[in-house]
PDB file of C-alpha atoms in Angstrom:
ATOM      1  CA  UNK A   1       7.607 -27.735 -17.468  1.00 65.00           C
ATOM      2  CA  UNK A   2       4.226 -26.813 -18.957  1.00 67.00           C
ATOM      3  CA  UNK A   3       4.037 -23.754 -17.001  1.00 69.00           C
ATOM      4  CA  UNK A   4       7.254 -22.751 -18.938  1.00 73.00           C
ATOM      5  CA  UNK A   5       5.890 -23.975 -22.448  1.00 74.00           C
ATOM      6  CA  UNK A   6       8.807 -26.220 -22.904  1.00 82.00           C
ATOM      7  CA  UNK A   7       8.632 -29.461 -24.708  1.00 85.00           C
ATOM      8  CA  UNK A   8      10.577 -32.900 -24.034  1.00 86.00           C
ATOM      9  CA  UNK A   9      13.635 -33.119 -26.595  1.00 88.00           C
ATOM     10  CA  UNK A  10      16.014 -35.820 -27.518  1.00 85.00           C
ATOM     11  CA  UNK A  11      19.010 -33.853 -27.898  1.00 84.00           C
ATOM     12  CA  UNK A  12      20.907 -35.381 -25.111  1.00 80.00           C
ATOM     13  CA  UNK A  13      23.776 -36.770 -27.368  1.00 77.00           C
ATOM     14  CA  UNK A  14      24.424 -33.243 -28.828  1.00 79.00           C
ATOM     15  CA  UNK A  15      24.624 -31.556 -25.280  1.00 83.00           C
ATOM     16  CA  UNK A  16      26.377 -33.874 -23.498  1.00 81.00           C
ATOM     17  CA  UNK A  17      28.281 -34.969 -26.014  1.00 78.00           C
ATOM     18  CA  UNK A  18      26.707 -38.469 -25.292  1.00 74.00           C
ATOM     19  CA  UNK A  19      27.910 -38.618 -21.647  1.00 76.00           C
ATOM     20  CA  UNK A  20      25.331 -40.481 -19.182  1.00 74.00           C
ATOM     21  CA  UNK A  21      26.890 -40.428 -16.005  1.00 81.00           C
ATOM     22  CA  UNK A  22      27.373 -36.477 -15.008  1.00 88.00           C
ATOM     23  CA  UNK A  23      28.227 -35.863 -11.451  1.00 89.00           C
ATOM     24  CA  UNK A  24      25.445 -35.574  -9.302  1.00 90.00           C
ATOM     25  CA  UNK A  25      22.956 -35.527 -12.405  1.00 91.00           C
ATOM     26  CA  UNK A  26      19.736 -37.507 -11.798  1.00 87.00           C
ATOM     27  CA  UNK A  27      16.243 -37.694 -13.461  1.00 85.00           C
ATOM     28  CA  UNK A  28      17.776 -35.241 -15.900  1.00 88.00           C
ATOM     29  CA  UNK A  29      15.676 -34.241 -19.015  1.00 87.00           C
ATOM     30  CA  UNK A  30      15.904 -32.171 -22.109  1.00 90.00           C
ATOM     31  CA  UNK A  31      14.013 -29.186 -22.930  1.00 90.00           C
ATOM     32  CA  UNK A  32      13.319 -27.129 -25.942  1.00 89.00           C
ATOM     33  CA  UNK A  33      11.799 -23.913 -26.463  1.00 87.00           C
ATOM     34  CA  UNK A  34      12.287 -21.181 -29.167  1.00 87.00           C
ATOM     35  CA  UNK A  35      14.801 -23.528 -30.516  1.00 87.00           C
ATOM     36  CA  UNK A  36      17.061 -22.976 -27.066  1.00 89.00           C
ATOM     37  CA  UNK A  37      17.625 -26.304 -25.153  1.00 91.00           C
ATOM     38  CA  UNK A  38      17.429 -26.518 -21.249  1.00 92.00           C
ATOM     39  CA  UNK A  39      18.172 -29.173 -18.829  1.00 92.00           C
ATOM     40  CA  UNK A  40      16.391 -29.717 -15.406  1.00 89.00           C
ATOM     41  CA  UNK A  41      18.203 -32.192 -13.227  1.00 90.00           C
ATOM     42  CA  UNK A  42      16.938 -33.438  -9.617  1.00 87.00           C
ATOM     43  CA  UNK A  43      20.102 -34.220  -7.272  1.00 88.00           C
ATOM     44  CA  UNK A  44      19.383 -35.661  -3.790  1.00 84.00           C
ATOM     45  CA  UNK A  45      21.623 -34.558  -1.597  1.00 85.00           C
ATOM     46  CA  UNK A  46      24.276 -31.140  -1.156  1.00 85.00           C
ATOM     47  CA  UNK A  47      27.110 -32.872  -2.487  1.00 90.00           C
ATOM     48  CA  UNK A  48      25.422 -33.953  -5.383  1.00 91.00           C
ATOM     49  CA  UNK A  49      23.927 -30.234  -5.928  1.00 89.00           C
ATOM     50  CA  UNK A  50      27.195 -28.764  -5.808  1.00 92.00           C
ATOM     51  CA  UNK A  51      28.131 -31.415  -8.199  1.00 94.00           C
ATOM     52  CA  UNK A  52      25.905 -30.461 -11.087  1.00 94.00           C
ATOM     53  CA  UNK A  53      26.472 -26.744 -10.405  1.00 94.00           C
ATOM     54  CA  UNK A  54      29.982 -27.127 -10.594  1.00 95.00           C
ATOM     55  CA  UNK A  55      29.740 -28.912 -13.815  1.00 93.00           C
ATOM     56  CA  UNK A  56      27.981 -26.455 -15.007  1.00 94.00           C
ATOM     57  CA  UNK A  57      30.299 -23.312 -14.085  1.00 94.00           C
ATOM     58  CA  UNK A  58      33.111 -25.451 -15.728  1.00 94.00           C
ATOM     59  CA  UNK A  59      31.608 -25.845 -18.561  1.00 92.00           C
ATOM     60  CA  UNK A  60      30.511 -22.056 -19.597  1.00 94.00           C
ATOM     61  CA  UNK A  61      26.531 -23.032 -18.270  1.00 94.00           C
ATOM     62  CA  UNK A  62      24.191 -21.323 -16.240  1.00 94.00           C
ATOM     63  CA  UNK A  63      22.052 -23.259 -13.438  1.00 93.00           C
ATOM     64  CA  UNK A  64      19.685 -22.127 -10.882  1.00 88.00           C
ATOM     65  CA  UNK A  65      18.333 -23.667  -8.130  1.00 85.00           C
ATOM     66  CA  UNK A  66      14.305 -23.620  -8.344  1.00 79.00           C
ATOM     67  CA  UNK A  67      13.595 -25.766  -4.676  1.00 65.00           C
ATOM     68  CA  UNK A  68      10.162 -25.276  -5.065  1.00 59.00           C
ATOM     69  CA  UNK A  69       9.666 -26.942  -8.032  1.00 60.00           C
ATOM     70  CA  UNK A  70      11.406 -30.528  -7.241  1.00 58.00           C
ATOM     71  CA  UNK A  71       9.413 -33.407  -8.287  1.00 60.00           C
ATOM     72  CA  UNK A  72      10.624 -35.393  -5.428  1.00 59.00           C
ATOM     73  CA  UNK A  73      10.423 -34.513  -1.928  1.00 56.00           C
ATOM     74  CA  UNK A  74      11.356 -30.655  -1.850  1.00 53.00           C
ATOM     75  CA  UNK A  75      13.467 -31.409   1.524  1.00 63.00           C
ATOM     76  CA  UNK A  76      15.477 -34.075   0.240  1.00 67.00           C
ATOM     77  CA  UNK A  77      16.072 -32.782  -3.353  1.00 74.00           C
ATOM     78  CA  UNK A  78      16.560 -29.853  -5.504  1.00 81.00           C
ATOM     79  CA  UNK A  79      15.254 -28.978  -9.213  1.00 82.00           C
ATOM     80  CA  UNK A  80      18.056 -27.009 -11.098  1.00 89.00           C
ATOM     81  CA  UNK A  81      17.932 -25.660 -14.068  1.00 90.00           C
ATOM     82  CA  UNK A  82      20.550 -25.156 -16.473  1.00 92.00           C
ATOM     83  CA  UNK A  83      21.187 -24.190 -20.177  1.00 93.00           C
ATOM     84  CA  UNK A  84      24.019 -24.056 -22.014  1.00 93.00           C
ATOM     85  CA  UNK A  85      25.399 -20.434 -23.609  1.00 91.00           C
ATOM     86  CA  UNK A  86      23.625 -20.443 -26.695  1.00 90.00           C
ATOM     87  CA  UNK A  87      20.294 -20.950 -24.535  1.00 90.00           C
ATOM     88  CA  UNK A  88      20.721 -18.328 -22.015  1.00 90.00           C
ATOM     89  CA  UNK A  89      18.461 -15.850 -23.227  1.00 87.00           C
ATOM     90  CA  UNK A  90      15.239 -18.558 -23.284  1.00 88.00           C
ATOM     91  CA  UNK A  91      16.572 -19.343 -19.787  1.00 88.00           C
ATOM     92  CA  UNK A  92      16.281 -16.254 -18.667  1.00 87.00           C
ATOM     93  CA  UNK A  93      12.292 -15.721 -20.040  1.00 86.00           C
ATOM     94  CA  UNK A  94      11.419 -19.279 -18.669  1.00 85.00           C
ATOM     95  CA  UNK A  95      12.654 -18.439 -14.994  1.00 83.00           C
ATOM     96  CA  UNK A  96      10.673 -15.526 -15.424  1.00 82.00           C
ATOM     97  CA  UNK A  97       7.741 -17.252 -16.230  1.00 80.00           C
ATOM     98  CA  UNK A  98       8.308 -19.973 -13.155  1.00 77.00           C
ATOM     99  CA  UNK A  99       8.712 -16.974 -10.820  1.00 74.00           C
ATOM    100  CA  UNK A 100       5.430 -15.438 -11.460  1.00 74.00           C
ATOM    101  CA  UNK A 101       3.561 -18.969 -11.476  1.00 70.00           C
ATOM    102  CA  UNK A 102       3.712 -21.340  -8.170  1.00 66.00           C
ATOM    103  CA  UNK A 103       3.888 -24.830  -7.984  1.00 63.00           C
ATOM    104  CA  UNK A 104       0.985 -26.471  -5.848  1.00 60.00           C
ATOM    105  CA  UNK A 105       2.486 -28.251  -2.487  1.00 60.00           C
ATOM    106  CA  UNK A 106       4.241 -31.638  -2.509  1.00 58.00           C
ATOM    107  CA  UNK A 107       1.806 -33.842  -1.374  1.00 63.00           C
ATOM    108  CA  UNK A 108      -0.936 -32.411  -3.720  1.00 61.00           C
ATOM    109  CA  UNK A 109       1.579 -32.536  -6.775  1.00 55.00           C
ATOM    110  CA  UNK A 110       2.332 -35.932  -5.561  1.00 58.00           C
ATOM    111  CA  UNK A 111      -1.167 -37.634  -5.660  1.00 61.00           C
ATOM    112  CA  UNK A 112      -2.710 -35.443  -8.750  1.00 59.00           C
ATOM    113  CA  UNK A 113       0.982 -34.454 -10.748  1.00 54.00           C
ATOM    114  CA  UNK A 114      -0.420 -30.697 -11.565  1.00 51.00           C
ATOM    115  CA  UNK A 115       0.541 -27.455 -11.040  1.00 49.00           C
ATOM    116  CA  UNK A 116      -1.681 -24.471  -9.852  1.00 47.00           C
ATOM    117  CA  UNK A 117      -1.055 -20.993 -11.934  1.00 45.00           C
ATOM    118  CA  UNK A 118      -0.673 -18.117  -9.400  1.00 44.00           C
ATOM    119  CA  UNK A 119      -3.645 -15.340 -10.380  1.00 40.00           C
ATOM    120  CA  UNK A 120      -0.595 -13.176 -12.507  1.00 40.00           C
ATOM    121  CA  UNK A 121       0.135 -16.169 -14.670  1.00 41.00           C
ATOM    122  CA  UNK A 122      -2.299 -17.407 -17.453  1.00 41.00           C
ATOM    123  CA  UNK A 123      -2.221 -21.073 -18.820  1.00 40.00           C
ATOM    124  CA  UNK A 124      -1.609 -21.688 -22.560  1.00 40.00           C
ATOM    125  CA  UNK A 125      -4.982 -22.534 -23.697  1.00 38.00           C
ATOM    126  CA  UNK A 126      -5.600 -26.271 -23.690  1.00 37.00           C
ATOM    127  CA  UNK A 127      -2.507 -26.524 -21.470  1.00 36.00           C
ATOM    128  CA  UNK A 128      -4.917 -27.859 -18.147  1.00 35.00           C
ATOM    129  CA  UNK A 129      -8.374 -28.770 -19.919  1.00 40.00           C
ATOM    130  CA  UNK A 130     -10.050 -29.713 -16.755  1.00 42.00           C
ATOM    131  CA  UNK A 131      -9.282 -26.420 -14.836  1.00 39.00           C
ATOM    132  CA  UNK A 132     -11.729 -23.991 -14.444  1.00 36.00           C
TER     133      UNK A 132
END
């Protein structure tokens, strides 16, 4: 998520209203930016998937699917991201900002946990010090 300039938040309780067992919700963090939260999730499997994006339509949120991104293994799991109403605007400019930057294959992401900037996307300065 440093590619999207979000930071880790603890606002879990307030979102969720203190709920830890969503369907199909796993390795699930909180995100704030511009004072919007987001929420990436990482389900395993289809069923799962459809899970979280169904909670998600029933409750009023958005959630798209960004494969590429999954922290796990890309083929067996699925990064979405979702935000609830009042953060759909930041959601909007942060997919934007994911589309024009790339994440660097699995097994490189894996062993070294970075992520490449495509050529059309600049880092925040001090975002990946040893890069160059």
């Amino acid at each position: 998520m440093d590619t999207a300039a979000l930071s880790s938040s603890s606002a879990w309780p307030a979102l969720f209203g203190g709920a830890h067992d969503l369907p199909g919700f796993l390795h699930t963090q909180v995100w704030i930016c511009c004072n919007a939260h987001l929420v990436t999730t990482e389900p395993f499997d289809r069923d799962a998937m459809f899970s979280v994006l169904d909670w998600c339509f029933d409750n009023g949120w958005r959630a798209y699917q960004i494969q590429p991104w999954a922290m796990e293994k890309p083929k067996i799991s699925t990064m979405i991201l979702c935000a609830p109403p009042k953060s759909f605007g930041v959601l909007d400019a942060v997919l934007q900002r994911l589309m024009r930057a790339r994440p660097i294959p699995f097994e490189a992401r894996d062993r070294d946990a970075r992520i490449v900037l495509d050529t059309r996307s600049q880092p925040r300065p001090g975002l990946f010090p040893d890069s160059r």
